Amino acid sequence: MGRGQTAMTRGMWLKVVVAVVVVAVVDDSAAFEVFEATVSDIQAAFGNGELSSCAELVGLYVDRIGVYDELLRSLVTVNPNVTQNAVALDGMSSEERAARPLWCIPFVAKDNINKAASQFGMPTTGGSDTLRDSYAEENAVMLQLLLDAGAVLLGSSNMATLALEGNNTYSTVLGQTRNTFDPRRSPMGSSGGTGSAVSASLCAFGLGSDTDGSIQNPANVQSLVGLRPTYNLVPPRGTLPANDWQDTFGPMARSVQDVGMVMNVLDNAKPVRSPVAPTHTYPTLPPAGSLVGVRVGLLNDTLYPFPGDTSPVDPDVRAAVRTIAGEMEALGAEVVILN
């Protein structure tokens, strides 16, 4: 999603929250605007000098977490070493930075993805109070891939306890996570903490896990792009899945381009005896005509109600779906309506 009209509902209520809970806010009008910022926006800001250091960017996100997350409750733990991590990234040479495709891109990881205690000092609870004091000896493979690519971990995101709930995100560790667009509504789950954090611009992207909709559902209700990769495509070692044989891990972000950038890093190492095909290259800016020969299925209920359902499909949703379908057709795809 871009930084325009689709963000207005979320932006308006977030500003109301600030007016209520913040007595005084330092004027940061000259600072880089992290609200709705994509990975590409951040990289461009470093390139043109709008951002001068990784520590500066991380500080903006940490400040934003401090303002909004008391209400949203999307993060179980904020990385206590995040400032030091950012300073270390600032100490890299230009060549070292260029070799890291996600240099200083802030992200969060669901609380069933291991973070090494010696590096971050954060437990991996799986959303369960019984695991509140459970610390991992090493990072999950997928987390280490992102760190090696230069990304900076902001914290662990809330999740439904042991990832056993797909329609909401409530944990016995933190409680209820709220929907960024409307705090009265469900953020869905079980990766709702990641969804709310990304949607509220508390990070640039986040990792979730998915048994049966736990990435797609939070992304859907909070206007994000979420990808449930093929099973085992992203190395699962160092995680706490709900089902070893079904769970898969993937990113949520503001755009397809951002998801492609993250997947180009995550789909970079395969476990032993992996049945998955060799590493893919994910397009981040598809050229015109890149979908020629591709057939895209469009579920009929995204345009019209289910048979017997008297509730109308939201006209804005219908219009957005039709617009996207038209854009795919313009790229050469054949869009097929599925009943």
Coordinates of C-alpha atoms in Angstrom, one line a residue:
M1 CA 0.0 0.0 0.0
G2 CA 1.2 3.5 -0.8
R3 CA 1.4 6.6 1.3
G4 CA -1.8 8.1 0.1
Q5 CA -5.6 7.9 0.4
T6 CA -5.8 4.3 1.7
A7 CA -3.9 5.3 4.8
M8 CA -6.3 8.1 5.8
T9 CA -8.5 6.1 8.1
R10 CA -5.6 4.7 10.0
G11 CA -3.8 8.0 10.1
M12 CA -6.7 9.9 11.4
W13 CA -7.4 7.7 14.4
L14 CA -3.7 7.4 15.2
K15 CA -3.5 11.2 15.3
V16 CA -6.5 11.3 17.6
V17 CA -4.8 8.8 19.9
V18 CA -1.7 11.0 20.0
A19 CA -3.8 14.1 20.9
V20 CA -5.3 12.2 23.8
V21 CA -2.3 10.4 25.3
V22 CA 0.6 12.8 24.6
V23 CA 0.8 16.0 26.5
A24 CA 3.8 17.4 24.7
V25 CA 5.6 16.1 21.6
V26 CA 8.9 17.4 20.3
D27 CA 8.5 19.0 16.9
D28 CA 10.1 16.6 14.5
S29 CA 8.7 18.1 11.3
A30 CA 12.2 18.1 9.8
A31 CA 12.7 14.4 10.5
F32 CA 12.2 11.6 8.0
E33 CA 8.5 10.5 8.1
V34 CA 8.4 6.9 9.0
F35 CA 4.6 6.8 8.8
E36 CA 3.8 4.6 5.7
A37 CA 7.5 4.4 4.8
T38 CA 8.4 1.5 2.6
V39 CA 11.8 -0.3 2.4
S40 CA 12.4 1.6 -0.8
D41 CA 11.5 4.9 0.9
I42 CA 14.0 4.3 3.6
Q43 CA 16.8 3.3 1.2
A44 CA 16.1 6.4 -0.9
A45 CA 16.3 8.6 2.3
F46 CA 19.7 7.2 3.1
G47 CA 20.8 7.8 -0.5
N48 CA 19.7 11.4 -0.7
G49 CA 20.8 12.4 2.8
E50 CA 17.4 12.8 4.3
L51 CA 18.5 10.1 6.8
S52 CA 22.0 10.6 8.2
S53 CA 22.5 7.4 10.3
C54 CA 20.9 4.1 11.2
A55 CA 20.7 5.2 14.8
E56 CA 18.6 8.2 13.7
L57 CA 16.1 6.0 11.9
V58 CA 15.9 3.4 14.7
G59 CA 15.3 6.3 17.2
L60 CA 12.3 7.5 15.1
Y61 CA 10.8 4.0 15.2
V62 CA 11.5 3.5 18.9
D63 CA 9.8 6.9 19.6
R64 CA 6.8 5.8 17.6
I65 CA 6.5 2.5 19.4
G66 CA 6.6 4.5 22.7
V67 CA 3.7 6.7 21.6
Y68 CA 1.4 4.1 19.9
D69 CA 2.0 0.6 21.3
E70 CA 0.6 1.2 24.7
L71 CA -2.8 1.1 22.9
L72 CA -2.0 -1.3 20.1
R73 CA -0.1 -3.9 22.3
S74 CA 1.6 -5.3 19.2
L75 CA 5.0 -5.9 20.7
V76 CA 5.8 -8.3 23.5
T77 CA 9.3 -7.0 23.9
V78 CA 11.3 -4.2 22.4
N79 CA 14.9 -5.2 21.7
P80 CA 16.9 -3.6 24.6
N81 CA 20.0 -3.5 22.4
V82 CA 18.5 -2.0 19.3
T83 CA 20.4 1.3 19.6
Q84 CA 23.7 -0.5 20.0
N85 CA 22.8 -2.7 17.0
A86 CA 22.1 0.5 14.9
V87 CA 25.4 2.1 16.0
A88 CA 27.2 -1.1 14.9
L89 CA 25.5 -0.9 11.5
D90 CA 26.6 2.8 11.2
G91 CA 30.2 1.7 11.8
M92 CA 30.2 -0.3 8.6
S93 CA 32.1 0.9 5.6
S94 CA 30.3 1.9 2.4
E95 CA 31.3 -1.4 0.8
E96 CA 29.9 -3.4 3.7
R97 CA 26.7 -1.5 3.6
A98 CA 26.3 -2.1 -0.1
A99 CA 26.8 -5.8 0.3
R100 CA 23.8 -5.9 2.7
P101 CA 20.5 -5.5 0.7
L102 CA 18.4 -4.7 3.9
W103 CA 21.0 -2.5 5.6
C104 CA 19.3 -0.7 8.5
I105 CA 15.8 -1.8 7.6
P106 CA 13.9 -2.1 11.0
F107 CA 11.7 -5.2 11.4
V108 CA 9.9 -7.2 14.0
A109 CA 9.7 -11.0 14.4
K110 CA 6.8 -13.0 15.8
D111 CA 7.4 -14.3 19.3
N112 CA 7.7 -17.9 18.1
I113 CA 10.9 -17.1 16.2
N114 CA 14.1 -17.6 18.3
K115 CA 16.2 -14.6 19.2
A116 CA 19.6 -15.5 20.8
A117 CA 19.6 -14.5 24.5
S118 CA 23.3 -13.5 24.4
Q119 CA 22.6 -11.1 21.5
F120 CA 19.2 -9.7 22.3
G121 CA 18.3 -10.7 25.9
M122 CA 14.7 -11.4 24.8
P123 CA 12.7 -14.6 25.6
T124 CA 10.9 -16.6 22.9
T125 CA 7.5 -17.2 24.6
G126 CA 5.2 -18.4 21.8
G127 CA 2.6 -16.2 23.3
S128 CA 2.4 -18.4 26.4
D129 CA 3.0 -17.2 29.9
T130 CA 4.5 -20.6 30.8
L131 CA 7.4 -19.8 28.4
R132 CA 7.9 -16.3 29.7
D133 CA 11.4 -17.2 30.9
S134 CA 12.3 -19.3 27.9
Y135 CA 15.5 -18.0 26.2
A136 CA 17.1 -19.4 23.0
E137 CA 20.8 -20.1 22.7
E138 CA 20.9 -19.1 19.0
N139 CA 18.9 -17.1 16.5
A140 CA 16.4 -18.8 14.2
V141 CA 17.9 -19.4 10.7
M142 CA 15.5 -16.9 9.1
L143 CA 16.3 -14.3 11.7
Q144 CA 20.0 -14.7 11.1
L145 CA 19.6 -14.4 7.4
L146 CA 17.9 -11.0 7.9
L147 CA 20.5 -9.8 10.3
D148 CA 23.3 -10.9 7.9
A149 CA 21.5 -8.8 5.3
G150 CA 21.8 -5.8 7.5
A151 CA 18.2 -5.6 8.9
V152 CA 17.8 -4.4 12.4
L153 CA 15.5 -6.2 14.9
L154 CA 13.2 -3.9 16.8
G155 CA 11.4 -6.5 18.9
S156 CA 9.2 -9.5 19.2
S157 CA 5.6 -9.2 18.1
N158 CA 2.6 -10.6 20.0
M159 CA 0.7 -13.7 18.8
A160 CA -2.2 -15.9 19.8
T161 CA -1.0 -18.2 22.5
L162 CA 1.0 -21.0 20.9
A163 CA -0.4 -19.9 17.5
L164 CA -3.7 -21.8 18.1
E165 CA -6.1 -19.0 17.2
G166 CA -6.5 -17.6 13.7
N167 CA -9.4 -15.1 14.2
N168 CA -7.7 -13.0 16.9
T169 CA -4.4 -12.3 18.6
Y170 CA -4.6 -12.7 22.4
S171 CA -1.7 -14.1 24.4
T172 CA -1.3 -15.0 28.0
V173 CA 1.9 -13.0 27.9
L174 CA 0.7 -9.6 26.7
G175 CA -3.1 -9.8 26.2
Q176 CA -5.1 -8.4 23.4
T177 CA -3.5 -6.8 20.3
R178 CA -5.6 -4.2 18.6
N179 CA -6.4 -3.5 15.0
T180 CA -4.5 -0.5 13.7
F181 CA -7.5 0.8 11.6
D182 CA -10.0 0.3 14.4
P183 CA -9.0 -0.8 17.9
R184 CA -12.5 -2.1 18.5
R185 CA -12.0 -4.7 15.8
S186 CA -9.9 -7.9 15.7
P187 CA -6.4 -7.7 14.2
M188 CA -6.9 -11.4 13.2
G189 CA -4.2 -13.9 14.0
S190 CA -2.3 -15.6 15.0
S191 CA 0.3 -13.2 13.6
G192 CA -1.7 -10.2 14.5
G193 CA 1.1 -8.5 16.5
T194 CA 3.2 -8.4 13.4
G195 CA 0.3 -7.1 11.3
S196 CA -0.5 -4.3 13.7
A197 CA 3.1 -3.3 14.1
V198 CA 3.7 -3.1 10.4
S199 CA 0.4 -1.4 9.7
A200 CA 1.0 1.2 12.4
S201 CA 4.5 1.9 10.9
L202 CA 6.2 0.7 14.1
C203 CA 8.6 -1.1 11.7
A204 CA 9.2 -1.4 8.0
F205 CA 8.3 -5.1 7.7
G206 CA 7.7 -8.1 10.0
L207 CA 7.8 -11.9 10.1
G208 CA 4.8 -14.1 10.9
S209 CA 4.0 -17.8 10.8
D210 CA 1.1 -19.4 9.1
T211 CA -0.8 -22.6 9.7
D212 CA -4.0 -21.8 8.0
G213 CA -4.3 -18.0 7.3
S214 CA -2.2 -16.6 10.1
I215 CA -0.2 -14.4 7.7
Q216 CA -2.9 -13.7 5.1
N217 CA -5.7 -12.8 7.6
P218 CA -3.8 -10.1 9.6
A219 CA -2.5 -8.7 6.3
N220 CA -5.9 -8.6 4.8
V221 CA -7.6 -6.7 7.6
Q222 CA -4.8 -4.2 8.1
S223 CA -4.1 -3.4 4.4
L224 CA -0.8 -5.1 4.0
V225 CA 0.9 -7.5 1.7
G226 CA 1.4 -10.9 3.4
L227 CA 3.0 -13.9 1.8
R228 CA 2.6 -17.5 3.0
P229 CA 5.5 -19.2 1.2
T230 CA 5.6 -22.8 0.2
Y231 CA 6.2 -25.1 3.1
N232 CA 9.9 -25.2 4.0
L233 CA 10.8 -22.5 1.5
V234 CA 11.9 -20.3 4.4
P235 CA 14.2 -22.3 6.7
P236 CA 12.1 -23.1 9.8
R237 CA 14.9 -24.1 12.2
G238 CA 14.8 -22.3 15.5
T239 CA 11.1 -21.7 15.6
L240 CA 8.1 -22.8 17.7
P241 CA 5.5 -23.9 15.1
A242 CA 1.9 -24.9 15.9
N243 CA 2.3 -27.8 13.4
D244 CA 5.7 -29.0 12.2
W245 CA 4.2 -30.5 9.1
Q246 CA 2.1 -27.4 8.0
D247 CA 3.5 -24.2 9.4
T248 CA 5.4 -21.9 7.2
F249 CA 7.0 -18.5 7.9
G250 CA 6.9 -15.4 5.8
P251 CA 6.9 -11.6 5.6
M252 CA 4.3 -8.9 6.0
A253 CA 5.0 -5.5 4.5
R254 CA 3.6 -2.4 2.9
S255 CA 4.0 -3.4 -0.7
V256 CA 4.7 -6.3 -3.1
Q257 CA 8.1 -4.8 -3.8
D258 CA 9.0 -4.9 -0.1
V259 CA 7.9 -8.5 0.3
G260 CA 10.1 -9.4 -2.8
M261 CA 13.1 -7.7 -1.2
V262 CA 12.6 -9.6 2.0
M263 CA 12.0 -12.9 0.3
N264 CA 15.2 -12.5 -1.8
V265 CA 17.0 -12.7 1.5
L266 CA 14.9 -15.4 3.3
D267 CA 14.8 -17.8 0.3
N268 CA 18.5 -18.0 0.4
A269 CA 19.3 -21.1 2.5
K270 CA 17.7 -24.5 2.4
P271 CA 17.7 -27.1 5.3
V272 CA 19.3 -30.5 4.7
R273 CA 17.1 -32.8 2.6
S274 CA 14.8 -29.9 1.7
P275 CA 12.2 -30.9 -0.9
V276 CA 12.0 -27.3 -2.1
A277 CA 13.3 -26.2 -5.5
P278 CA 16.5 -24.1 -5.7
T279 CA 16.5 -20.5 -4.6
H280 CA 14.2 -18.2 -6.5
T281 CA 14.7 -14.6 -7.5
Y282 CA 11.7 -12.5 -6.5
P283 CA 10.7 -9.5 -8.7
T284 CA 10.7 -6.2 -6.9
L285 CA 9.6 -4.0 -9.8
P286 CA 8.0 -6.1 -12.5
P287 CA 8.3 -4.5 -15.9
A288 CA 5.4 -3.9 -18.2
G289 CA 4.2 -7.2 -19.7
S290 CA 5.8 -9.3 -17.0
L291 CA 2.5 -11.2 -16.4
V292 CA 2.0 -12.3 -20.0
G293 CA 0.8 -15.9 -20.0
V294 CA -0.1 -15.8 -16.3
R295 CA -3.7 -16.7 -15.2
V296 CA -4.9 -15.0 -12.0
G297 CA -7.9 -16.4 -10.1
L298 CA -10.2 -13.8 -8.6
L299 CA -12.6 -15.1 -6.0
N300 CA -16.1 -14.0 -6.8
D301 CA -16.9 -13.1 -3.2
T302 CA -14.4 -10.2 -3.3
L303 CA -16.8 -8.6 -5.7
Y304 CA -20.1 -9.9 -4.7
P305 CA -21.6 -11.4 -1.5
F306 CA -21.7 -15.2 -0.8
P307 CA -24.9 -16.8 -2.0
G308 CA -27.5 -16.1 0.7
D309 CA -25.4 -13.5 2.3
T310 CA -27.4 -10.2 2.6
S311 CA -24.4 -8.1 3.7
P312 CA -23.0 -6.0 0.8
V313 CA -19.4 -6.1 -0.1
D314 CA -17.8 -2.8 0.9
P315 CA -17.8 -0.6 -2.2
D316 CA -14.3 0.7 -1.6
V317 CA -13.0 -2.9 -1.3
R318 CA -14.8 -3.8 -4.5
A319 CA -13.4 -0.8 -6.3
A320 CA -9.8 -1.6 -5.0
V321 CA -10.1 -5.2 -6.2
R322 CA -11.3 -4.2 -9.6
T323 CA -8.5 -1.6 -9.9
I324 CA -5.8 -4.2 -9.0
A325 CA -7.3 -6.7 -11.4
G326 CA -7.2 -4.1 -14.1
E327 CA -3.5 -3.4 -13.3
M328 CA -2.7 -7.1 -13.6
E329 CA -4.5 -7.3 -16.9
A330 CA -2.5 -4.3 -18.1
L331 CA 0.7 -6.3 -17.3
G332 CA -0.5 -9.1 -19.5
A333 CA -2.3 -11.4 -17.0
E334 CA -5.6 -13.2 -17.7
V335 CA -7.9 -12.6 -14.8
V336 CA -10.4 -15.4 -14.3
I337 CA -13.4 -15.0 -11.9
L338 CA -13.8 -18.0 -9.7
N339 CA -17.3 -18.8 -8.3

